[in-house]
PDB file of C-alpha atoms in Angstrom:
ATOM      1  CA  MET A   1      78.079 193.837 -32.191  1.00  0.00           C
ATOM      2  CA  GLN A   2      74.611 193.866 -30.756  1.00  0.00           C
ATOM      3  CA  SER A   3      72.046 195.642 -32.902  1.00  0.00           C
ATOM      4  CA  LEU A   4      71.691 199.398 -33.015  1.00  0.00           C
ATOM      5  CA  LYS A   5      68.240 198.999 -31.473  1.00  0.00           C
ATOM      6  CA  ILE A   6      69.863 197.825 -28.242  1.00  0.00           C
ATOM      7  CA  LEU A   7      72.033 200.917 -28.235  1.00  0.00           C
ATOM      8  CA  LEU A   8      69.075 203.202 -28.719  1.00  0.00           C
ATOM      9  CA  LEU A   9      66.958 201.527 -26.062  1.00  0.00           C
ATOM     10  CA  GLY A  10      69.523 202.535 -23.487  1.00  0.00           C
ATOM     11  CA  ALA A  11      69.964 206.098 -24.675  1.00  0.00           C
ATOM     12  CA  ALA A  12      68.764 207.641 -21.438  1.00  0.00           C
ATOM     13  CA  ILE A  13      71.519 205.849 -19.530  1.00  0.00           C
ATOM     14  CA  GLY A  14      74.270 207.928 -21.055  1.00  0.00           C
ATOM     15  CA  CYS A  15      72.733 211.413 -21.130  1.00  0.00           C
ATOM     16  CA  GLY A  16      74.581 214.127 -19.266  1.00  0.00           C
ATOM     17  CA  ALA A  17      73.889 217.791 -18.680  1.00  0.00           C
ATOM     18  CA  ALA A  18      76.127 220.569 -19.934  1.00  0.00           C
ATOM     19  CA  LEU A  19      78.660 221.961 -17.499  1.00  0.00           C
ATOM     20  CA  PRO A  20      80.022 225.520 -17.495  1.00  0.00           C
ATOM     21  CA  ALA A  21      83.197 225.960 -19.516  1.00  0.00           C
ATOM     22  CA  ALA A  22      85.935 226.742 -17.002  1.00  0.00           C
ATOM     23  CA  ALA A  23      89.205 225.269 -18.236  1.00  0.00           C
ATOM     24  CA  SER A  24      91.083 224.046 -21.279  1.00  0.00           C
ATOM     25  CA  SER A  25      89.880 220.546 -20.365  1.00  0.00           C
ATOM     26  CA  SER A  26      86.403 219.466 -19.315  1.00  0.00           C
ATOM     27  CA  ASP A  27      85.380 217.498 -16.268  1.00  0.00           C
ATOM     28  CA  TRP A  28      85.125 213.731 -16.691  1.00  0.00           C
ATOM     29  CA  TYR A  29      81.706 212.357 -17.556  1.00  0.00           C
ATOM     30  CA  ASN A  30      81.209 208.930 -15.961  1.00  0.00           C
ATOM     31  CA  SER A  31      79.248 206.094 -17.532  1.00  0.00           C
ATOM     32  CA  GLU A  32      78.823 202.409 -16.789  1.00  0.00           C
ATOM     33  CA  GLY A  33      81.735 201.278 -18.963  1.00  0.00           C
ATOM     34  CA  GLY A  34      84.175 204.112 -18.387  1.00  0.00           C
ATOM     35  CA  LYS A  35      84.473 207.878 -18.546  1.00  0.00           C
ATOM     36  CA  VAL A  36      85.116 210.570 -21.153  1.00  0.00           C
ATOM     37  CA  ARG A  37      86.422 214.107 -21.173  1.00  0.00           C
ATOM     38  CA  LEU A  38      87.523 216.718 -23.694  1.00  0.00           C
ATOM     39  CA  VAL A  39      91.040 218.131 -23.497  1.00  0.00           C
ATOM     40  CA  THR A  40      92.566 220.922 -25.596  1.00  0.00           C
ATOM     41  CA  SER A  41      96.058 222.307 -25.946  1.00  0.00           C
ATOM     42  CA  GLY A  42      94.687 225.787 -25.271  1.00  0.00           C
ATOM     43  CA  LYS A  43      95.740 228.333 -27.872  1.00  0.00           C
ATOM     44  CA  ALA A  44      94.706 228.221 -31.507  1.00  0.00           C
ATOM     45  CA  ASP A  45      97.448 227.601 -34.050  1.00  0.00           C
ATOM     46  CA  GLU A  46      98.352 230.010 -36.869  1.00  0.00           C
ATOM     47  CA  ASP A  47      95.687 228.453 -39.096  1.00  0.00           C
ATOM     48  CA  GLY A  48      92.918 229.202 -36.623  1.00  0.00           C
ATOM     49  CA  ARG A  49      92.535 225.667 -35.302  1.00  0.00           C
ATOM     50  CA  ILE A  50      92.450 224.366 -31.738  1.00  0.00           C
ATOM     51  CA  HIS A  51      93.789 220.851 -31.221  1.00  0.00           C
ATOM     52  CA  GLY A  52      92.349 218.554 -28.616  1.00  0.00           C
ATOM     53  CA  VAL A  53      91.390 214.984 -27.789  1.00  0.00           C
ATOM     54  CA  LEU A  54      88.321 213.096 -26.724  1.00  0.00           C
ATOM     55  CA  ASP A  55      89.843 211.115 -23.873  1.00  0.00           C
ATOM     56  CA  ILE A  56      88.012 207.773 -23.453  1.00  0.00           C
ATOM     57  CA  ALA A  57      88.985 205.843 -20.317  1.00  0.00           C
ATOM     58  CA  LEU A  58      87.392 202.420 -20.791  1.00  0.00           C
ATOM     59  CA  LYS A  59      86.997 199.993 -17.941  1.00  0.00           C
ATOM     60  CA  PRO A  60      88.615 196.543 -18.392  1.00  0.00           C
ATOM     61  CA  GLY A  61      86.587 194.393 -20.789  1.00  0.00           C
ATOM     62  CA  TRP A  62      84.859 197.340 -22.475  1.00  0.00           C
ATOM     63  CA  LYS A  63      85.358 198.464 -26.081  1.00  0.00           C
ATOM     64  CA  THR A  64      84.507 201.376 -28.334  1.00  0.00           C
ATOM     65  CA  TYR A  65      84.358 201.920 -32.078  1.00  0.00           C
ATOM     66  CA  TRP A  66      86.598 203.206 -34.870  1.00  0.00           C
ATOM     67  CA  ARG A  67      85.298 205.662 -37.509  1.00  0.00           C
ATOM     68  CA  ASP A  68      83.450 202.741 -39.180  1.00  0.00           C
ATOM     69  CA  PRO A  69      81.678 200.626 -36.548  1.00  0.00           C
ATOM     70  CA  GLY A  70      80.379 197.897 -38.837  1.00  0.00           C
ATOM     71  CA  ASP A  71      76.737 197.273 -39.632  1.00  0.00           C
ATOM     72  CA  ALA A  72      75.402 197.478 -36.075  1.00  0.00           C
ATOM     73  CA  GLY A  73      77.550 199.969 -34.163  1.00  0.00           C
ATOM     74  CA  VAL A  74      77.796 203.698 -33.616  1.00  0.00           C
ATOM     75  CA  PRO A  75      80.883 205.746 -34.557  1.00  0.00           C
ATOM     76  CA  PRO A  76      82.039 208.541 -32.252  1.00  0.00           C
ATOM     77  CA  GLN A  77      80.145 211.738 -33.067  1.00  0.00           C
ATOM     78  CA  ILE A  78      80.662 215.369 -32.089  1.00  0.00           C
ATOM     79  CA  ASP A  79      78.339 218.344 -32.602  1.00  0.00           C
ATOM     80  CA  VAL A  80      79.759 221.811 -31.882  1.00  0.00           C
ATOM     81  CA  SER A  81      76.786 223.859 -33.132  1.00  0.00           C
ATOM     82  CA  ALA A  82      76.209 225.251 -29.610  1.00  0.00           C
ATOM     83  CA  SER A  83      79.792 226.546 -29.398  1.00  0.00           C
ATOM     84  CA  THR A  84      81.044 230.117 -29.695  1.00  0.00           C
ATOM     85  CA  ASN A  85      83.365 230.943 -32.613  1.00  0.00           C
ATOM     86  CA  ILE A  86      83.698 227.276 -33.634  1.00  0.00           C
ATOM     87  CA  THR A  87      82.571 226.259 -37.121  1.00  0.00           C
ATOM     88  CA  ASP A  88      83.690 222.643 -37.277  1.00  0.00           C
ATOM     89  CA  ALA A  89      85.177 219.743 -35.324  1.00  0.00           C
ATOM     90  CA  ALA A  90      86.749 216.662 -36.907  1.00  0.00           C
ATOM     91  CA  PHE A  91      88.028 213.456 -35.311  1.00  0.00           C
ATOM     92  CA  SER A  92      91.202 211.636 -36.289  1.00  0.00           C
ATOM     93  CA  PHE A  93      91.591 207.966 -35.405  1.00  0.00           C
ATOM     94  CA  PRO A  94      94.492 205.833 -34.150  1.00  0.00           C
ATOM     95  CA  PRO A  95      94.874 202.437 -35.830  1.00  0.00           C
ATOM     96  CA  PRO A  96      92.000 200.155 -34.779  1.00  0.00           C
ATOM     97  CA  GLN A  97      91.974 196.446 -34.035  1.00  0.00           C
ATOM     98  CA  ARG A  98      89.687 193.788 -35.517  1.00  0.00           C
ATOM     99  CA  HIS A  99      87.066 192.393 -33.108  1.00  0.00           C
ATOM    100  CA  ASP A 100      84.686 189.465 -33.411  1.00  0.00           C
ATOM    101  CA  ASP A 101      82.055 189.256 -30.669  1.00  0.00           C
ATOM    102  CA  GLY A 102      80.034 186.425 -32.181  1.00  0.00           C
ATOM    103  CA  TYR A 103      77.523 188.836 -33.731  1.00  0.00           C
ATOM    104  CA  GLY A 104      79.876 190.283 -36.314  1.00  0.00           C
ATOM    105  CA  LYS A 105      83.353 191.580 -37.033  1.00  0.00           C
ATOM    106  CA  TRP A 106      84.054 195.235 -36.455  1.00  0.00           C
ATOM    107  CA  ALA A 107      86.875 197.721 -35.913  1.00  0.00           C
ATOM    108  CA  GLY A 108      87.558 199.500 -32.654  1.00  0.00           C
ATOM    109  CA  TYR A 109      89.527 199.694 -29.434  1.00  0.00           C
ATOM    110  CA  ASN A 110      89.563 197.444 -26.366  1.00  0.00           C
ATOM    111  CA  HIS A 111      91.725 199.784 -24.294  1.00  0.00           C
ATOM    112  CA  PRO A 112      91.625 203.430 -23.183  1.00  0.00           C
ATOM    113  CA  VAL A 113      92.051 205.648 -26.239  1.00  0.00           C
ATOM    114  CA  SER A 114      92.405 209.352 -26.970  1.00  0.00           C
ATOM    115  CA  LEU A 115      90.836 210.457 -30.258  1.00  0.00           C
ATOM    116  CA  PRO A 116      92.430 213.644 -31.620  1.00  0.00           C
ATOM    117  CA  VAL A 117      89.893 216.300 -32.588  1.00  0.00           C
ATOM    118  CA  THR A 118      90.543 219.508 -34.514  1.00  0.00           C
ATOM    119  CA  PHE A 119      88.315 222.534 -33.915  1.00  0.00           C
ATOM    120  CA  THR A 120      88.133 225.218 -36.609  1.00  0.00           C
ATOM    121  CA  LEU A 121      87.493 228.811 -35.506  1.00  0.00           C
ATOM    122  CA  SER A 122      85.193 231.207 -37.359  1.00  0.00           C
ATOM    123  CA  SER A 123      87.368 234.190 -36.444  1.00  0.00           C
ATOM    124  CA  PRO A 124      90.868 233.040 -35.470  1.00  0.00           C
ATOM    125  CA  GLY A 125      91.663 236.211 -33.549  1.00  0.00           C
ATOM    126  CA  ASP A 126      88.606 236.020 -31.299  1.00  0.00           C
ATOM    127  CA  ALA A 127      87.887 234.003 -28.171  1.00  0.00           C
ATOM    128  CA  ALA A 128      86.250 230.609 -28.555  1.00  0.00           C
ATOM    129  CA  VAL A 129      84.207 228.460 -26.189  1.00  0.00           C
ATOM    130  CA  ILE A 130      83.605 224.811 -27.022  1.00  0.00           C
ATOM    131  CA  ASP A 131      80.246 223.269 -26.144  1.00  0.00           C
ATOM    132  CA  ALA A 132      80.498 219.807 -27.688  1.00  0.00           C
ATOM    133  CA  ASP A 133      77.650 217.307 -27.733  1.00  0.00           C
ATOM    134  CA  ILE A 134      79.316 213.886 -27.690  1.00  0.00           C
ATOM    135  CA  PHE A 135      77.772 210.569 -28.668  1.00  0.00           C
ATOM    136  CA  LEU A 136      79.603 207.244 -28.775  1.00  0.00           C
ATOM    137  CA  GLY A 137      78.910 203.583 -28.183  1.00  0.00           C
ATOM    138  CA  ILE A 138      80.809 201.508 -25.649  1.00  0.00           C
ATOM    139  CA  CYS A 139      80.341 197.784 -25.330  1.00  0.00           C
ATOM    140  CA  GLU A 140      80.935 194.859 -22.998  1.00  0.00           C
ATOM    141  CA  THR A 141      78.516 191.967 -23.611  1.00  0.00           C
ATOM    142  CA  ILE A 142      75.947 194.534 -24.771  1.00  0.00           C
ATOM    143  CA  CYS A 143      76.398 198.077 -26.040  1.00  0.00           C
ATOM    144  CA  ILE A 144      75.275 201.269 -24.359  1.00  0.00           C
ATOM    145  CA  PRO A 145      75.421 204.829 -25.634  1.00  0.00           C
ATOM    146  CA  VAL A 146      77.330 207.596 -23.929  1.00  0.00           C
ATOM    147  CA  GLN A 147      75.734 210.958 -24.613  1.00  0.00           C
ATOM    148  CA  THR A 148      76.820 214.156 -22.908  1.00  0.00           C
ATOM    149  CA  ARG A 149      77.837 217.770 -23.474  1.00  0.00           C
ATOM    150  CA  LEU A 150      81.444 218.609 -22.640  1.00  0.00           C
ATOM    151  CA  SER A 151      82.346 222.280 -22.275  1.00  0.00           C
ATOM    152  CA  VAL A 152      85.770 223.854 -22.567  1.00  0.00           C
ATOM    153  CA  ASP A 153      87.153 227.383 -22.541  1.00  0.00           C
ATOM    154  CA  PRO A 154      90.539 226.889 -24.246  1.00  0.00           C
ATOM    155  CA  ALA A 155      91.787 230.318 -23.155  1.00  0.00           C
ATOM    156  CA  ALA A 156      91.104 229.662 -19.466  1.00  0.00           C
ATOM    157  CA  ASP A 157      94.294 227.636 -19.005  1.00  0.00           C
ATOM    158  CA  PRO A 158      96.193 228.000 -22.302  1.00  0.00           C
ATOM    159  CA  ASP A 159      99.614 226.959 -21.000  1.00  0.00           C
ATOM    160  CA  ASN A 160      98.660 223.745 -19.218  1.00  0.00           C
ATOM    161  CA  ALA A 161     101.652 221.492 -19.904  1.00  0.00           C
ATOM    162  CA  GLU A 162      99.821 218.291 -18.949  1.00  0.00           C
ATOM    163  CA  ASP A 163      96.968 218.968 -21.370  1.00  0.00           C
ATOM    164  CA  ALA A 164      99.377 219.917 -24.162  1.00  0.00           C
ATOM    165  CA  ALA A 165     101.392 216.726 -23.577  1.00  0.00           C
ATOM    166  CA  LEU A 166      98.242 214.573 -23.757  1.00  0.00           C
ATOM    167  CA  VAL A 167      97.230 216.148 -27.066  1.00  0.00           C
ATOM    168  CA  LYS A 168     100.751 215.739 -28.469  1.00  0.00           C
ATOM    169  CA  ALA A 169     100.883 212.082 -27.394  1.00  0.00           C
ATOM    170  CA  ALA A 170      97.495 211.367 -29.014  1.00  0.00           C
ATOM    171  CA  LEU A 171      98.582 212.946 -32.300  1.00  0.00           C
ATOM    172  CA  ALA A 172     101.691 210.749 -32.247  1.00  0.00           C
ATOM    173  CA  THR A 173      99.496 207.610 -32.283  1.00  0.00           C
ATOM    174  CA  LEU A 174      97.892 208.469 -35.631  1.00  0.00           C
ATOM    175  CA  PRO A 175      98.804 206.495 -38.752  1.00  0.00           C
ATOM    176  CA  ALA A 176     101.366 208.091 -41.040  1.00  0.00           C
ATOM    177  CA  PRO A 177     100.383 209.065 -44.592  1.00  0.00           C
ATOM    178  CA  ALA A 178     100.475 206.118 -47.002  1.00  0.00           C
ATOM    179  CA  LYS A 179     103.457 205.927 -49.371  1.00  0.00           C
ATOM    180  CA  ALA A 180     104.713 203.757 -52.210  1.00  0.00           C
ATOM    181  CA  ASP A 181     106.332 201.079 -50.020  1.00  0.00           C
ATOM    182  CA  PHE A 182     103.638 201.141 -47.338  1.00  0.00           C
ATOM    183  CA  GLY A 183     100.120 201.543 -48.682  1.00  0.00           C
ATOM    184  CA  ILE A 184      97.562 200.001 -51.006  1.00  0.00           C
ATOM    185  CA  LYS A 185      96.811 199.768 -54.714  1.00  0.00           C
ATOM    186  CA  VAL A 186      93.241 199.341 -55.890  1.00  0.00           C
ATOM    187  CA  LEU A 187      92.811 196.321 -58.160  1.00  0.00           C
ATOM    188  CA  PRO A 188      89.941 195.610 -60.543  1.00  0.00           C
ATOM    189  CA  GLY A 189      86.863 194.476 -58.641  1.00  0.00           C
ATOM    190  CA  ASN A 190      83.166 194.538 -59.417  1.00  0.00           C
ATOM    191  CA  HIS A 191      79.959 196.139 -58.212  1.00  0.00           C
ATOM    192  CA  GLU A 192      79.973 193.961 -55.098  1.00  0.00           C
ATOM    193  CA  THR A 193      83.644 193.925 -54.077  1.00  0.00           C
ATOM    194  CA  LEU A 194      86.518 196.273 -53.385  1.00  0.00           C
ATOM    195  CA  VAL A 195      89.912 194.649 -54.034  1.00  0.00           C
ATOM    196  CA  VAL A 196      93.216 196.132 -52.884  1.00  0.00           C
ATOM    197  CA  GLU A 197      96.807 194.938 -52.908  1.00  0.00           C
ATOM    198  CA  ALA A 198      98.763 195.887 -49.784  1.00  0.00           C
ATOM    199  CA  THR A 199     102.449 196.784 -49.561  1.00  0.00           C
ATOM    200  CA  PHE A 200     103.906 196.967 -46.055  1.00  0.00           C
ATOM    201  CA  PRO A 201     106.885 196.060 -43.884  1.00  0.00           C
ATOM    202  CA  GLY A 202     107.027 192.979 -41.664  1.00  0.00           C
ATOM    203  CA  ASP A 203     105.049 189.776 -41.267  1.00  0.00           C
ATOM    204  CA  PRO A 204     102.045 189.413 -43.617  1.00  0.00           C
ATOM    205  CA  GLU A 205     100.093 187.654 -40.860  1.00  0.00           C
ATOM    206  CA  ALA A 206     100.175 190.869 -38.819  1.00  0.00           C
ATOM    207  CA  ALA A 207      98.774 193.070 -41.596  1.00  0.00           C
ATOM    208  CA  ASP A 208      95.148 194.206 -41.694  1.00  0.00           C
ATOM    209  CA  PHE A 209      93.121 196.591 -43.818  1.00  0.00           C
ATOM    210  CA  PHE A 210      90.268 198.820 -42.634  1.00  0.00           C
ATOM    211  CA  VAL A 211      88.064 200.928 -44.891  1.00  0.00           C
ATOM    212  CA  ALA A 212      85.424 203.335 -43.632  1.00  0.00           C
ATOM    213  CA  GLY A 213      81.990 203.121 -45.188  1.00  0.00           C
ATOM    214  CA  GLU A 214      80.696 206.643 -45.784  1.00  0.00           C
ATOM    215  CA  ARG A 215      78.420 208.350 -48.317  1.00  0.00           C
ATOM    216  CA  ASP A 216      76.013 205.363 -48.074  1.00  0.00           C
ATOM    217  CA  TYR A 217      78.701 202.718 -48.561  1.00  0.00           C
ATOM    218  CA  MET A 218      78.807 199.758 -46.189  1.00  0.00           C
ATOM    219  CA  PHE A 219      81.568 197.154 -46.183  1.00  0.00           C
ATOM    220  CA  GLY A 220      81.956 193.683 -44.748  1.00  0.00           C
ATOM    221  CA  ALA A 221      85.082 192.180 -43.184  1.00  0.00           C
ATOM    222  CA  PRO A 222      87.938 191.722 -45.688  1.00  0.00           C
ATOM    223  CA  ALA A 223      89.040 188.321 -46.961  1.00  0.00           C
ATOM    224  CA  ARG A 224      92.807 187.784 -47.263  1.00  0.00           C
ATOM    225  CA  SER A 225      94.619 185.986 -50.060  1.00  0.00           C
ATOM    226  CA  GLU A 226      98.215 185.757 -51.205  1.00  0.00           C
ATOM    227  CA  LYS A 227      99.253 185.570 -54.836  1.00  0.00           C
ATOM    228  CA  ASP A 228     102.832 185.654 -56.138  1.00  0.00           C
ATOM    229  CA  GLY A 229     104.008 186.927 -52.786  1.00  0.00           C
ATOM    230  CA  ARG A 230     101.435 189.729 -52.726  1.00  0.00           C
ATOM    231  CA  LEU A 231      98.800 190.195 -50.025  1.00  0.00           C
ATOM    232  CA  VAL A 232      95.369 191.036 -51.405  1.00  0.00           C
ATOM    233  CA  PHE A 233      92.287 192.078 -49.429  1.00  0.00           C
ATOM    234  CA  THR A 234      88.847 191.531 -50.962  1.00  0.00           C
ATOM    235  CA  ILE A 235      86.174 193.527 -49.173  1.00  0.00           C
ATOM    236  CA  PRO A 236      82.453 192.833 -49.725  1.00  0.00           C
ATOM    237  CA  ILE A 237      80.392 195.924 -50.589  1.00  0.00           C
ATOM    238  CA  LEU A 238      77.225 195.319 -48.572  1.00  0.00           C
ATOM    239  CA  ASP A 239      75.514 198.535 -49.597  1.00  0.00           C
ATOM    240  CA  ARG A 240      76.323 201.446 -51.898  1.00  0.00           C
ATOM    241  CA  PRO A 241      74.714 204.656 -53.157  1.00  0.00           C
ATOM    242  CA  SER A 242      72.590 204.512 -56.290  1.00  0.00           C
ATOM    243  CA  THR A 243      75.074 206.854 -57.975  1.00  0.00           C
ATOM    244  CA  THR A 244      78.822 206.643 -57.367  1.00  0.00           C
ATOM    245  CA  PRO A 245      80.107 209.932 -55.889  1.00  0.00           C
ATOM    246  CA  THR A 246      82.532 211.879 -58.050  1.00  0.00           C
ATOM    247  CA  ASP A 247      84.143 213.945 -55.283  1.00  0.00           C
ATOM    248  CA  GLY A 248      86.262 212.817 -52.334  1.00  0.00           C
ATOM    249  CA  GLY A 249      86.919 209.212 -51.422  1.00  0.00           C
ATOM    250  CA  LEU A 250      86.945 206.623 -48.651  1.00  0.00           C
ATOM    251  CA  TYR A 251      89.313 206.717 -45.679  1.00  0.00           C
ATOM    252  CA  TYR A 252      91.379 203.608 -45.063  1.00  0.00           C
ATOM    253  CA  THR A 253      93.978 202.424 -42.576  1.00  0.00           C
ATOM    254  CA  LEU A 254      96.545 199.716 -43.258  1.00  0.00           C
ATOM    255  CA  THR A 255      98.183 198.210 -40.182  1.00  0.00           C
ATOM    256  CA  SER A 256     101.307 196.066 -39.887  1.00  0.00           C
ATOM    257  CA  ALA A 257     103.665 194.756 -37.240  1.00  0.00           C
ATOM    258  CA  GLU A 258     105.788 197.856 -37.786  1.00  0.00           C
ATOM    259  CA  GLY A 259     103.188 200.611 -37.735  1.00  0.00           C
ATOM    260  CA  ALA A 260     100.206 201.906 -39.665  1.00  0.00           C
ATOM    261  CA  VAL A 261      99.411 204.260 -42.533  1.00  0.00           C
ATOM    262  CA  GLU A 262      96.229 205.862 -43.786  1.00  0.00           C
ATOM    263  CA  GLY A 263      94.929 207.400 -46.970  1.00  0.00           C
ATOM    264  CA  VAL A 264      91.911 207.958 -49.187  1.00  0.00           C
ATOM    265  CA  LEU A 265      90.899 205.617 -51.994  1.00  0.00           C
ATOM    266  CA  PRO A 266      88.493 206.278 -54.875  1.00  0.00           C
ATOM    267  CA  PHE A 267      84.856 205.330 -54.510  1.00  0.00           C
ATOM    268  CA  PRO A 268      84.404 201.841 -55.985  1.00  0.00           C
TER     269      PRO A 268
END
């Protein structure tokens, strides 16, 4: 992907003003490569969470990024600090595809995509208004940023069947949890590589492995090898923290011809 500097040079292109919250879905915000909006299913669930999606309608030929955009991209970001009664918002990601644009290999989507997002309420019994500052990169031959505030009042139209169906459909696209016969096993590596063995259904040629670099980790594109009928991915560690974290782990997605799973692996 083109360098991050190119993205930042065009930042003014994608800026949008906040709009009044008036419905359980926001208005569309239009940019050069497509449009985005925020949709919610309305009511909070019993755990005090509101489920929604960032709906990204890309124009033909345009792409956007997965949770790890590679060494020169921008992952989707959401800031809900201006919201009322919302403490947190977290994206979930459908299985990505591998892209190579001549500048590098990266993970993302070359089609319209709806990213599920979960909003956590401070006080589950009270009303909430979402004012979400959105930032994401979309790319054709060059990349441009899309930056806007999308506003939603989930209680304004809490029984909108179309919105609820969109959220439900987006959640259905997410990878299933990894399991013994469809997942990965971490193999011995070294300071500069992460090595995993993949178990999955279907054709090995259709399998791919994606790991998200977080907590100051950065990964290169995986190299594939087969040994004794096993598929192994060796992933270069391009950068890492000075001290290996002891809490949490790294998100990964394993795709195959018959679906996808996700999980968390230990910090290498």
